[in-house]
Amino acid sequence: MISAVTDGVKVSVMTEYQPEYSSPMQAHFVFTYRITIENKGTSTVQLLRRHWVIYDGNGMAREVEGEGVVGQQPILEPGETHEYVSGCNLRSSLGKMSGTYLMERIIDGKQFRVNIPEFMMVVPYRLN
């Protein structure tokens, strides 16, 4: 698991290769990632938007941006966590992702960006 803290918000990521949804012969590799967002600050915050940069091992990069995460814009009180699972498909057996969440402090409406730490997606047989 990899983690990063920005302005009192901790983001942790775990990845897993999904061989049952992948087709290596067709250059289609599917990964899931589990994100845990923890409010370690003293103010209630809401996740408004996400922005991802996805790098494929073949040198291709793409960006994904949108509202919330998996259809939600969670509000986290101090000490609360929100966890979700999402997925990514690659054209190669390794790649990486990183990005940011746009958060808003409820008390004063101040918006700020929270870093999502860069994480690798690697098919297990590439590690041998």
Tab-separated table of C-alpha atoms in Angstrom:
chain	number	residue	atom	x	y	z
A	1	MET	CA	0.000	0.000	0.000
A	2	ILE	CA	1.185	3.487	-0.836
A	3	SER	CA	-0.044	6.642	0.947
A	4	ALA	CA	0.265	10.424	0.856
A	5	VAL	CA	-1.121	13.196	3.080
A	6	THR	CA	-2.110	16.638	1.770
A	7	ASP	CA	-3.690	19.298	4.007
A	8	GLY	CA	-4.800	16.702	6.545
A	9	VAL	CA	-6.307	14.295	4.008
A	10	LYS	CA	-4.579	10.914	3.678
A	11	VAL	CA	-5.004	8.909	0.473
A	12	SER	CA	-3.903	5.247	0.420
A	13	VAL	CA	-3.910	2.957	-2.625
A	14	MET	CA	-3.719	-0.814	-3.162
A	15	THR	CA	-3.791	-2.394	-6.628
A	16	GLU	CA	-4.639	-5.849	-7.914
A	17	TYR	CA	-4.314	-7.436	-11.356
A	18	GLN	CA	-7.542	-9.022	-12.643
A	19	PRO	CA	-6.520	-11.958	-14.875
A	20	GLU	CA	-10.116	-13.132	-15.378
A	21	TYR	CA	-10.985	-9.841	-17.137
A	22	SER	CA	-7.681	-9.505	-19.008
A	23	SER	CA	-6.652	-10.797	-22.437
A	24	PRO	CA	-2.848	-10.581	-22.701
A	25	MET	CA	-2.879	-11.916	-26.283
A	26	GLN	CA	-5.067	-8.917	-27.246
A	27	ALA	CA	-2.943	-6.484	-25.179
A	28	HIS	CA	-5.757	-5.927	-22.670
A	29	PHE	CA	-4.768	-5.853	-18.981
A	30	VAL	CA	-7.283	-4.982	-16.260
A	31	PHE	CA	-6.377	-3.744	-12.784
A	32	THR	CA	-8.470	-2.710	-9.827
A	33	TYR	CA	-7.395	-0.216	-7.209
A	34	ARG	CA	-8.761	0.289	-3.724
A	35	ILE	CA	-8.595	3.862	-2.457
A	36	THR	CA	-8.956	4.816	1.200
A	37	ILE	CA	-9.426	8.527	1.942
A	38	GLU	CA	-8.969	9.530	5.588
A	39	ASN	CA	-9.777	12.950	7.020
A	40	LYS	CA	-6.974	13.474	9.537
A	41	GLY	CA	-7.698	17.195	9.776
A	42	THR	CA	-9.966	19.212	12.061
A	43	SER	CA	-12.529	20.363	9.459
A	44	THR	CA	-15.267	18.515	7.583
A	45	VAL	CA	-14.382	18.144	3.883
A	46	GLN	CA	-16.161	17.014	0.742
A	47	LEU	CA	-14.621	15.383	-2.313
A	48	LEU	CA	-15.916	17.244	-5.373
A	49	ARG	CA	-13.847	16.082	-8.374
A	50	ARG	CA	-11.096	13.711	-9.451
A	51	HIS	CA	-8.319	14.067	-12.004
A	52	TRP	CA	-6.181	11.085	-13.044
A	53	VAL	CA	-3.181	10.719	-15.317
A	54	ILE	CA	-2.774	7.131	-16.504
A	55	TYR	CA	0.515	6.009	-18.068
A	56	ASP	CA	0.713	2.813	-20.050
A	57	GLY	CA	4.003	0.908	-20.278
A	58	ASN	CA	3.998	1.479	-24.041
A	59	GLY	CA	4.516	5.223	-23.539
A	60	MET	CA	0.890	6.276	-23.936
A	61	ALA	CA	-0.726	8.633	-21.406
A	62	ARG	CA	-4.341	9.601	-20.919
A	63	GLU	CA	-6.243	11.820	-18.517
A	64	VAL	CA	-9.564	11.204	-16.799
A	65	GLU	CA	-11.454	13.968	-15.030
A	66	GLY	CA	-14.924	14.133	-13.550
A	67	GLU	CA	-17.213	14.686	-10.613
A	68	GLY	CA	-16.711	12.664	-7.447
A	69	VAL	CA	-15.584	9.051	-7.282
A	70	VAL	CA	-17.679	6.106	-8.512
A	71	GLY	CA	-20.773	8.311	-8.559
A	72	GLN	CA	-20.296	9.783	-5.076
A	73	GLN	CA	-19.101	13.061	-3.591
A	74	PRO	CA	-18.423	11.865	-0.056
A	75	ILE	CA	-18.370	14.179	2.957
A	76	LEU	CA	-15.823	13.232	5.604
A	77	GLU	CA	-16.008	14.496	9.152
A	78	PRO	CA	-12.699	14.682	11.057
A	79	GLY	CA	-11.532	11.116	11.714
A	80	GLU	CA	-13.804	9.547	9.091
A	81	THR	CA	-12.730	7.464	6.103
A	82	HIS	CA	-14.225	6.706	2.707
A	83	GLU	CA	-13.187	3.669	0.701
A	84	TYR	CA	-13.984	2.703	-2.865
A	85	VAL	CA	-12.799	0.340	-5.575
A	86	SER	CA	-12.417	1.253	-9.222
A	87	GLY	CA	-10.556	-0.107	-12.202
A	88	CYS	CA	-8.273	0.673	-15.095
A	89	ASN	CA	-7.423	-1.112	-18.300
A	90	LEU	CA	-4.007	-0.903	-19.929
A	91	ARG	CA	-2.604	-1.947	-23.311
A	92	SER	CA	0.578	-3.256	-21.666
A	93	SER	CA	1.379	-5.412	-18.643
A	94	LEU	CA	2.576	-2.470	-16.576
A	95	GLY	CA	1.651	1.122	-16.030
A	96	LYS	CA	1.115	3.754	-13.381
A	97	MET	CA	-1.450	6.279	-12.229
A	98	SER	CA	-1.421	9.472	-10.200
A	99	GLY	CA	-3.730	12.395	-9.760
A	100	THR	CA	-5.598	14.761	-7.473
A	101	TYR	CA	-8.937	15.168	-5.758
A	102	LEU	CA	-10.571	18.576	-5.551
A	103	MET	CA	-11.840	18.899	-1.987
A	104	GLU	CA	-13.854	21.606	-0.258
A	105	ARG	CA	-13.791	22.561	3.387
A	106	ILE	CA	-17.446	22.731	4.437
A	107	ILE	CA	-17.041	25.438	7.094
A	108	ASP	CA	-15.779	28.144	4.698
A	109	GLY	CA	-16.075	26.721	1.164
A	110	LYS	CA	-12.304	26.814	0.630
A	111	GLN	CA	-11.309	24.421	-2.143
A	112	PHE	CA	-7.965	22.634	-2.251
A	113	ARG	CA	-6.290	19.801	-4.140
A	114	VAL	CA	-5.267	16.550	-2.477
A	115	ASN	CA	-2.519	14.492	-4.096
A	116	ILE	CA	-3.200	10.888	-5.011
A	117	PRO	CA	0.190	9.164	-4.719
A	118	GLU	CA	1.619	7.643	-7.872
A	119	PHE	CA	1.114	3.888	-7.908
A	120	MET	CA	2.217	1.088	-10.199
A	121	MET	CA	0.063	-1.527	-11.875
A	122	VAL	CA	2.138	-4.569	-12.769
A	123	VAL	CA	1.058	-8.015	-13.912
A	124	PRO	CA	2.552	-10.423	-11.319
A	125	TYR	CA	4.549	-12.497	-13.829
A	126	ARG	CA	6.472	-9.328	-14.794
A	127	LEU	CA	8.012	-9.360	-11.312
A	128	ASN	CA	9.704	-12.764	-11.761
